Amino acid sequence: MKLNNYPINRVLIVGGTHGNELTGVYLVKLFQQCPELIRRYTFESLTLLANPQAITAGRRYIDKDLNRCFLQQNLEDVTLSNYEDLLAKNINYLYGQNGKYPVDFLVDLHSTTSNMGITIILDNDQPFNLQLAAYLSSLHPEIKIYNSGKSGRAENGLRSRAKFGMGIEVGAVPQGVLNADLFLKTQNIVYATLDYLELYNQDKLPAFSHSFISYKYMEKIDYPRNEQGEITAMIHPQIQFKDYQALNPGDPMFLTFNGQTITYAGESSTYPIFINEAAYYEQNMAMCLTQKHQMTI
Amino acid sequence: MKLNNYPINRVLIVGGTHGNELTGVYLVKLFQQCPELIRRYTFESLTLLANPQAITAGRRYIDKDLNRCFLQQNLEDVTLSNYEDLLAKNINYLYGQNGKYPVDFLVDLHSTTSNMGITIILDNDQPFNLQLAAYLSSLHPEIKIYNSGKSGRAENGLRSRAKFGMGIEVGAVPQGVLNADLFLKTQNIVYATLDYLELYNQDKLPAFSHSFISYKYMEKIDYPRNEQGEITAMIHPQIQFKDYQALNPGDPMFLTFNGQTITYAGESSTYPIFINEAAYYEQNMAMCLTQKHQMTI
């Protein structure tokens, strides 16, 4: 079961990469108060509240989205000195692969206003990450595995700093709100991940199914807009909360403020996620289209 | 049916009193683009996007909550010059009872992350407002009537500037998100209200039941907190989304981050609303307790 003979020596659990996603913020605060909850024998567990000023302000970010600040060229660009640019450089200096405490595995905790349930986000196809996803999937069949692929996260996301890693994205929950049910489910996935890493290090992984369904990023879809760039339509009621469900050619997609339905004009079925995520209105994204794959590793 | 012989001459429909509550913002934008939708014969319909800078920023407010800025003494205090203080003075100057275009009836459009469905908020017991609530209730039995009573809104809220008025509060919807279903329902209630005012002016109101259920504000309940003022518990999963449902002595109310249940210690049943509203974490309010009344007017 051991892949590439990598031992996991240091794990970083990150909350508050976006300051108004409270699930991760309060889970990390709990882990900081009760470190025994994340202590394991074979590796060191660290925690980080990634964007302290945004957490205090109750906002996603202060100057720019921290989870888009980790391009290698930006980290090396001395002219970039926005608050989040500086945070990214500091995080890389502390936990990056050439940093002070290089991290072998990173768990980045997020929440979304989309109905994503419990989603594991992988930013690449590394066998180590895929095997962990298969393990979590076999343990908790209700979770979804999303491969962010060409979305950019593998290059500019916070997780790109660690050797291996994943995001946990839970929803639907509004920004600035704690949902206890999703808090407890996220907590369970964190513990299952730490247990996996422990068993992996000890070469004691149990047998589990290496087959799972993965949703791979294809493209982002913007809202319909007028010449001034203002949106002219809403997510159609028929696909609101229908993340991970098939959207077929001709299915309703948007409803204009004047009551007109706009349908999906694609040529084949797709599986939209991040439907109606609050933070993505300004990023020109109404939803993200994915392809569904049966994976066997 | 005519009460006090008041004709309604001018109606103001307000969105964006809170800049991140998009239902009202986009409804008012629609009404501004298509004024025929709110045009009636016997009165003038005006629209207002109340907090333009907060709308642009996608935030509830810039300096302070606009819907707490309308105390008469504050409107007369020349030393108050925060952005929202100035907005309030300007709104009062334009639409207040001694203003340039005094408003007879005001509809203030809000949304909430709490599961309030379609709620009509009344800030007082004026027969004119109660009769309208009874009418809307008979037309749309699913709506709830909330009397904000001693909460302060009758004195410091934007609606206090008009002779009569009401709020429409819809949820659950995250801040910064448009939910098409709730948008359409809010639109219907606005039209029903304008139709009522038209029929009232024409003395042509049909017969309708003057009996309805009202939920009256009693007190606000804060989250459990530590000495530093940080919250130590979440809304218990058993009452999340259970707005307007009975909370009985001994029922679960909060769940601490350590997994302990905190129960309701009151002596009699109450009906909580605004459960887990995002904007109220900073206002020390986890929910608002109400009493349920059968009203007949």
XYZ file of C-alpha atoms in Angstrom:
594
model
C 0.000 0.000 0.000
C 2.912 2.331 0.556
C 3.417 4.719 -2.361
C 6.828 5.979 -3.415
C 8.184 5.373 0.067
C 7.204 8.846 1.222
C 6.744 9.012 4.972
C 4.429 11.783 6.168
C 6.305 13.727 8.839
C 4.389 16.971 9.101
C 0.696 17.747 8.516
C -0.824 21.221 8.406
C -4.561 21.766 8.994
C -5.644 25.141 7.655
C -8.819 27.110 8.398
C -9.793 30.647 7.447
C -8.058 30.743 4.055
C -11.325 32.578 3.416
C -12.174 34.604 6.518
C -15.968 34.217 6.341
C -15.985 30.411 6.061
C -16.523 29.679 9.734
C -16.469 25.870 9.694
C -12.706 25.791 9.157
C -12.037 28.787 11.394
C -13.771 27.264 14.430
C -12.472 23.733 13.790
C -8.899 25.040 13.780
C -9.583 27.109 16.927
C -10.875 23.917 18.587
C -7.773 21.965 17.491
C -5.544 24.759 18.846
C -7.308 24.596 22.221
C -7.379 20.771 22.291
C -4.272 19.617 20.343
C -4.787 16.045 21.561
C -7.682 15.787 19.049
C -5.263 15.902 16.101
C -2.184 14.317 17.750
C -0.928 11.089 16.146
C 2.212 9.030 16.819
C 4.040 9.035 13.515
C 3.808 12.675 12.417
C 3.541 16.217 13.729
C 0.146 17.989 13.365
C 0.214 21.767 12.959
C -2.663 24.219 12.578
C -2.980 27.561 10.836
C -5.599 30.298 10.687
C -4.487 31.474 7.271
C -6.019 34.957 6.920
C -6.285 36.518 10.395
C -7.425 39.999 9.297
C -10.122 38.584 7.031
C -11.314 36.328 9.882
C -11.557 39.330 12.211
C -13.376 41.343 9.540
C -15.717 38.415 8.727
C -14.851 38.749 5.056
C -13.487 36.376 2.409
C -10.361 38.510 2.018
C -8.991 41.991 2.632
C -7.287 42.905 -0.677
C -7.485 39.779 -2.848
C -8.373 36.089 -2.605
C -5.560 34.388 -0.633
C -6.306 31.083 -2.389
C -5.192 32.615 -5.716
C -1.891 34.092 -4.406
C 0.500 31.132 -4.535
C 1.788 31.169 -8.130
C 5.556 30.607 -7.827
C 6.281 33.751 -9.891
C 4.069 35.845 -7.573
C 5.750 34.488 -4.462
C 9.074 35.598 -5.952
C 7.788 39.013 -7.107
C 9.083 41.569 -4.572
C 6.748 44.272 -5.929
C 3.619 42.381 -4.779
C 2.788 43.667 -1.323
C -0.977 43.519 -0.840
C -2.040 42.005 2.470
C -2.781 38.591 0.962
C 0.394 38.685 -1.196
C 2.403 39.132 1.994
C 0.459 36.407 3.799
C 1.131 33.986 0.924
C 4.855 34.722 0.977
C 4.938 34.188 4.730
C 2.996 30.914 4.532
C 5.363 29.697 1.810
C 8.378 30.772 3.886
C 7.058 28.832 6.879
C 5.478 25.730 5.336
C 6.614 25.544 1.675
C 8.932 22.784 0.439
C 11.969 25.059 0.928
C 10.473 26.616 4.046
C 11.185 26.458 7.737
C 8.700 23.654 8.491
C 8.084 21.977 5.127
C 4.696 20.300 5.084
C 4.162 16.807 3.689
C 0.380 16.916 3.787
C -2.023 19.850 3.967
C -5.778 19.865 4.686
C -7.439 23.136 3.673
C -10.928 23.647 5.179
C -13.556 25.490 3.148
C -17.309 25.974 3.008
C -19.633 27.031 0.210
C -23.142 28.380 -0.294
C -23.552 25.700 -2.983
C -25.104 22.366 -2.084
C -21.815 20.440 -2.316
C -22.387 18.236 0.736
C -18.975 16.946 1.834
C -16.583 17.324 -1.082
C -12.924 16.291 -1.152
C -10.998 18.539 -3.543
C -7.900 17.154 -5.233
C -5.747 19.502 -7.311
C -3.823 16.842 -9.198
C -3.635 13.128 -10.012
C -0.843 12.170 -7.617
C -1.363 8.493 -6.634
C -0.895 9.419 -2.969
C -3.847 11.843 -3.065
C -6.008 9.505 -5.166
C -5.469 6.611 -2.784
C -6.491 8.771 0.175
C -9.619 9.847 -1.724
C -10.473 6.202 -2.395
C -10.013 5.401 1.292
C -12.231 8.281 2.474
C -14.793 7.402 -0.178
C -14.965 3.781 0.944
C -15.305 4.893 4.580
C -17.894 7.627 3.887
C -19.714 6.716 0.633
C -21.730 9.961 0.751
C -18.702 12.178 0.100
C -17.936 13.499 -3.380
C -14.467 13.640 -4.979
C -13.810 16.725 -7.126
C -10.646 17.066 -9.197
C -9.998 20.791 -9.677
C -7.838 19.968 -12.732
C -7.299 23.011 -14.955
C -9.061 25.442 -12.576
C -5.719 26.862 -11.434
C -5.687 25.656 -7.834
C -2.779 23.272 -8.455
C -0.661 26.328 -9.285
C -2.039 29.271 -7.300
C -3.834 27.659 -4.350
C -2.581 27.423 -0.786
C -2.472 23.635 -1.046
C 0.167 23.883 -3.799
C 2.756 24.577 -1.068
C 2.594 21.064 0.410
C 3.943 17.841 -1.059
C 0.449 16.303 -0.890
C -2.882 17.654 0.196
C -6.570 18.158 -0.283
C -9.362 20.584 0.384
C -12.547 19.794 2.245
C -15.441 21.861 0.865
C -18.789 21.638 2.684
C -22.170 23.156 1.955
C -24.689 24.523 1.590
C -23.849 26.977 4.368
C -23.986 30.785 4.169
C -20.827 32.806 4.635
C -20.468 33.942 8.234
C -22.576 31.069 9.584
C -21.694 27.945 11.563
C -23.779 24.909 10.657
C -23.258 22.327 13.415
C -24.128 19.348 11.229
C -21.518 20.297 8.580
C -19.027 21.202 11.340
C -19.297 17.674 12.799
C -19.072 16.024 9.364
C -15.962 18.048 8.467
C -14.412 17.136 11.822
C -14.989 13.441 11.070
C -13.297 13.704 7.660
C -10.286 15.458 9.250
C -9.956 12.652 11.815
C -10.349 9.985 9.108
C -7.608 11.688 7.074
C -5.211 11.818 10.037
C -5.970 8.175 10.805
C -5.224 7.264 7.195
C -1.872 9.076 7.298
C -1.026 7.290 10.544
C -1.905 3.869 9.101
C -0.011 4.724 5.906
C 3.108 5.631 7.855
C 2.818 2.424 9.839
C 2.206 0.395 6.681
C -0.998 -0.876 8.272
C -3.643 0.334 5.838
C -6.639 -2.024 5.748
C -8.075 -3.318 2.502
C -10.510 -0.912 0.859
C -12.108 -0.411 -2.548
C -9.815 1.425 -4.943
C -12.712 2.393 -7.154
C -14.586 5.680 -6.780
C -16.424 8.350 -8.772
C -14.555 11.559 -9.511
C -15.903 14.835 -10.942
C -13.323 16.656 -13.043
C -13.320 20.420 -13.714
C -14.171 21.288 -17.326
C -15.093 24.976 -17.493
C -16.740 27.771 -15.569
C -20.038 29.307 -16.727
C -20.824 32.989 -16.116
C -24.229 34.542 -15.436
C -25.908 36.249 -18.386
C -24.919 39.946 -18.205
C -25.818 43.236 -19.904
C -23.409 45.718 -21.536
C -22.648 47.238 -18.119
C -21.582 43.829 -16.814
C -24.589 43.535 -14.498
C -26.175 40.111 -14.211
C -29.550 39.793 -15.960
C -30.576 36.356 -14.689
C -30.558 34.084 -11.646
C -29.792 30.398 -11.273
C -32.978 28.637 -12.409
C -35.017 27.202 -9.501
C -34.866 23.775 -11.168
C -31.082 23.502 -10.751
C -30.656 25.423 -7.478
C -29.167 22.985 -4.907
C -28.704 20.335 -7.678
C -24.895 20.215 -7.519
C -23.485 16.908 -8.853
C -26.730 16.127 -10.691
C -26.753 15.706 -14.486
C -27.496 18.819 -16.558
C -28.598 17.756 -20.033
C -28.806 19.766 -23.267
C -32.025 21.813 -23.170
C -32.382 21.743 -19.355
C -33.258 25.067 -17.626
C -30.129 26.837 -16.396
C -30.986 30.509 -15.715
C -34.138 32.553 -15.121
C -33.961 36.195 -16.218
C -35.410 38.896 -13.961
C -38.123 39.255 -16.596
C -39.112 35.622 -16.197
C -37.454 34.072 -19.286
C -35.841 30.637 -18.972
C -32.371 30.145 -20.479
C -31.476 26.514 -21.181
C -28.181 24.641 -21.287
C -26.882 24.804 -24.858
C -24.071 22.271 -24.473
C -23.983 19.159 -26.646
C -23.592 16.550 -23.938
C -24.480 15.987 -20.299
C -22.427 17.663 -17.598
C -22.419 17.718 -13.804
C -22.454 21.303 -12.461
C -20.999 22.138 -9.058
C -20.458 25.388 -7.158
C -23.951 26.380 -8.332
C -24.776 29.869 -6.970
C -21.680 30.205 -4.761
C -21.828 33.703 -3.224
C -18.110 34.418 -3.648
C -18.141 33.639 -7.359
C -20.581 36.354 -8.530
C -17.617 38.755 -8.689
C -15.468 36.083 -10.358
C -17.963 35.757 -13.238
C -18.911 32.212 -12.349
C -22.473 30.974 -11.871
C -21.402 27.352 -11.735
C -18.577 25.063 -12.697
C -19.183 22.229 -15.174
C -17.554 18.871 -14.484
C -17.269 15.476 -16.125
C -18.081 12.383 -14.115
C -15.515 9.569 -14.179
C -15.335 6.136 -12.635
C -11.797 5.938 -11.265
C -9.919 2.793 -10.331
C -6.429 3.199 -8.953
C -63.038 48.747 5.375
C -61.471 52.196 5.140
C -59.429 53.026 8.236
C -59.102 56.585 9.527
C -59.856 57.989 6.078
C -56.163 58.001 5.166
C -55.657 57.866 1.445
C -52.349 56.397 0.319
C -50.776 58.879 -2.084
C -47.154 57.816 -2.218
C -45.522 54.396 -1.772
C -41.805 53.755 -1.510
C -40.325 50.313 -2.272
C -36.856 49.982 -0.749
C -34.138 47.434 -1.521
C -30.551 47.288 -0.370
C -31.055 48.713 3.110
C -28.521 45.947 3.700
C -26.175 45.863 0.705
C -25.613 42.091 0.641
C -29.312 41.120 0.645
C -29.669 40.712 -3.106
C -33.380 39.845 -3.345
C -34.408 43.434 -2.594
C -31.546 44.955 -4.568
C -32.400 43.143 -7.794
C -36.181 43.498 -7.357
C -35.804 47.275 -7.039
C -33.452 47.344 -10.064
C -36.117 45.442 -12.023
C -38.841 47.903 -10.902
C -36.610 50.820 -11.918
C -36.126 49.325 -15.388
C -39.799 48.345 -15.758
C -41.793 50.924 -13.717
C -45.058 49.651 -15.214
C -44.734 46.610 -12.924
C -45.413 48.754 -9.837
C -47.583 51.475 -11.415
C -51.101 51.800 -9.984
C -53.839 54.393 -10.638
C -54.480 55.927 -7.234
C -50.966 56.483 -5.883
C -47.406 57.181 -6.925
C -44.882 54.289 -6.624
C -41.259 55.235 -5.935
C -38.209 53.016 -5.538
C -34.987 53.385 -3.571
C -31.696 51.488 -3.371
C -31.034 52.587 0.193
C -27.323 51.925 0.709
C -25.535 52.307 -2.666
C -21.956 51.975 -1.371
C -22.796 48.834 0.618
C -24.509 47.363 -2.464
C -21.407 48.026 -4.573
C -19.181 46.545 -1.863
C -21.493 43.518 -1.405
C -21.582 44.166 2.322
C -24.372 44.712 4.864
C -23.090 48.228 5.586
C -20.030 50.431 5.301
C -19.747 52.048 8.775
C -22.856 50.945 10.691
C -26.191 49.203 10.116
C -28.421 51.670 8.203
C -31.529 50.026 9.657
C -30.514 51.219 13.142
C -29.811 54.864 12.154
C -33.272 56.461 12.191
C -33.751 57.446 15.858
C -35.216 60.971 15.725
C -32.478 62.267 18.050
C -29.774 60.825 15.771
C -31.326 62.353 12.668
C -31.160 65.725 14.439
C -27.596 65.236 15.763
C -25.305 67.289 13.515
C -22.199 65.577 14.927
C -23.179 62.167 13.447
C -21.523 61.948 10.054
C -20.724 58.289 9.357
C -21.739 57.151 5.886
C -24.946 55.487 7.087
C -25.761 58.416 9.435
C -25.638 60.711 6.411
C -27.690 58.305 4.297
C -30.367 58.169 7.020
C -30.570 61.942 7.230
C -30.877 62.185 3.462
C -33.577 59.486 3.294
C -35.506 61.288 6.053
C -35.077 64.618 4.257
C -36.467 63.110 1.054
C -39.161 60.709 2.267
C -39.824 61.488 5.960
C -43.134 62.976 7.103
C -41.680 66.509 6.963
C -39.595 65.669 3.890
C -39.726 66.616 0.245
C -41.782 63.570 -0.851
C -43.442 62.320 2.345
C -44.235 58.635 2.052
C -47.557 57.158 3.153
C -46.518 53.536 2.849
C -43.084 51.923 2.733
C -42.112 48.358 1.804
C -38.589 47.461 2.956
C -37.160 44.326 1.301
C -34.835 42.077 3.305
C -33.461 38.550 3.265
C -32.026 36.337 5.990
C -29.882 33.235 6.394
C -32.536 31.995 8.845
C -35.323 29.757 7.599
C -38.011 32.445 7.902
C -39.832 31.584 4.655
C -41.843 34.666 3.647
C -42.244 36.851 6.725
C -44.147 40.135 6.938
C -42.579 42.355 9.601
C -44.773 44.907 11.346
C -43.147 47.376 13.720
C -46.319 48.476 15.521
C -50.002 47.693 16.063
C -51.467 50.340 13.765
C -54.831 49.020 12.480
C -53.855 49.972 8.940
C -50.797 47.708 9.030
C -52.639 44.891 10.830
C -55.446 44.884 8.272
C -52.936 44.642 5.423
C -51.210 41.732 7.210
C -54.576 39.977 7.578
C -55.254 40.502 3.865
C -51.862 39.146 2.764
C -52.220 36.260 5.196
C -55.623 35.296 3.793
C -54.260 35.505 0.243
C -51.000 33.615 0.993
C -51.630 31.385 4.049
C -47.987 30.231 4.075
C -46.616 33.661 5.051
C -45.739 34.449 8.665
C -46.528 37.710 10.467
C -43.842 38.935 12.871
C -44.424 41.925 15.138
C -41.010 43.415 15.928
C -42.508 45.075 19.049
C -39.832 46.188 21.504
C -36.900 45.241 19.231
C -36.274 48.909 18.385
C -37.231 48.876 14.714
C -40.302 51.097 15.329
C -37.911 53.815 16.504
C -34.615 53.338 14.658
C -35.571 51.440 11.507
C -35.876 52.859 8.007
C -39.596 52.026 7.986
C -40.168 54.426 10.902
C -39.972 57.327 8.399
C -43.249 56.426 6.657
C -46.788 56.824 7.968
C -47.393 53.099 7.472
C -45.197 50.297 6.295
C -43.834 46.819 6.585
C -40.775 44.731 5.939
C -40.658 41.607 3.833
C -38.042 39.200 5.184
C -37.301 36.045 3.178
C -35.065 33.082 3.846
C -33.129 30.949 4.139
C -30.790 32.559 1.602
C -27.091 33.327 2.074
C -25.879 36.898 1.942
C -24.652 37.799 -1.530
C -26.844 35.164 -3.203
C -29.979 35.409 -5.362
C -32.462 32.599 -4.795
C -34.909 32.682 -7.718
C -37.716 30.961 -5.801
C -37.588 33.510 -2.957
C -37.175 36.353 -5.484
C -40.425 35.355 -7.215
C -42.280 34.927 -3.912
C -41.136 38.349 -2.685
C -42.202 39.887 -6.000
C -45.678 38.367 -5.562
C -46.041 39.811 -2.065
C -45.001 43.275 -3.319
C -47.633 43.110 -6.063
C -50.292 41.882 -3.598
C -49.433 44.786 -1.289
C -49.704 47.362 -4.080
C -53.005 45.798 -5.174
C -54.271 46.034 -1.593
C -53.349 49.727 -1.371
C -55.093 50.357 -4.687
C -58.273 48.565 -3.563
C -58.095 50.351 -0.209
C -57.883 53.759 -1.901
C -60.800 52.855 -4.128
C -62.804 51.527 -1.185
C -63.143 48.246 -3.048
C -61.453 45.787 -0.693
C -63.003 42.325 -0.963
C -64.100 40.362 2.100
C -61.252 38.477 3.778
C -60.575 36.798 7.129
C -59.503 39.277 9.792
C -57.968 36.535 11.884
C -54.315 35.540 11.659
C -51.410 34.259 13.732
C -48.787 36.788 14.818
C -45.379 36.167 16.402
C -44.385 38.933 18.788
C -40.785 39.810 19.728
C -39.950 38.939 23.341
C -36.161 38.907 23.722
C -32.940 38.143 21.924
C -30.700 35.231 22.979
C -26.909 35.403 22.609
C -24.536 32.542 21.863
C -22.646 31.091 24.831
C -19.318 32.954 24.993
C -16.003 32.770 26.869
C -14.301 35.575 28.809
C -12.813 36.931 25.582
C -16.283 37.245 24.095
C -15.709 34.436 21.592
C -18.598 32.087 20.944
C -18.186 28.627 22.463
C -21.179 26.900 20.881
C -23.204 26.604 17.680
C -26.952 26.450 17.077
C -27.928 22.864 17.895
C -28.639 20.773 14.777
C -32.097 19.948 16.195
C -33.270 23.590 15.963
C -31.310 24.694 12.882
C -33.890 25.759 10.241
C -36.725 25.356 12.809
C -37.773 29.013 12.861
C -41.401 29.489 14.021
C -41.464 26.024 15.626
C -42.092 25.596 19.357
C -39.014 25.497 21.604
C -39.962 23.898 24.915
C -38.150 23.952 28.276
C -35.389 21.322 28.140
C -35.153 21.250 24.350
C -31.627 21.353 22.808
C -30.610 24.894 21.885
C -26.811 24.998 21.452
C -24.008 22.492 20.826
C -20.588 23.459 22.199
C -17.488 22.889 20.076
C -16.639 20.148 22.565
C -19.890 18.339 21.841
C -21.960 19.337 24.898
C -25.669 20.083 24.417
C -27.088 23.215 26.078
C -30.854 23.147 26.542
C -33.492 25.879 26.696
C -33.852 26.913 30.338
C -36.982 29.048 29.939
C -40.138 28.233 31.880
C -42.586 28.161 29.012
C -42.700 27.439 25.304
C -41.440 30.031 22.870
C -41.150 30.345 19.094
C -37.609 31.272 18.029
C -36.961 33.136 14.775
C -33.845 34.593 13.152
C -32.088 31.352 14.195
C -28.439 31.510 13.053
C -28.748 34.757 11.060
C -25.234 35.573 9.781
C -25.475 39.311 10.470
C -26.428 38.811 14.111
C -23.275 37.025 15.330
C -21.692 40.458 15.849
C -24.889 41.766 17.440
C -24.783 39.070 20.126
C -27.906 37.349 18.913
C -28.204 33.636 18.156
C -31.967 33.808 17.802
C -34.934 35.918 18.759
C -37.673 34.466 20.973
C -41.283 35.285 20.138
C -44.740 34.614 21.529
C -47.394 33.223 19.243
C -50.754 35.024 19.252
C -54.037 34.475 17.476
C -55.021 37.956 16.305
C -58.475 39.089 15.236
C -58.832 42.667 14.101
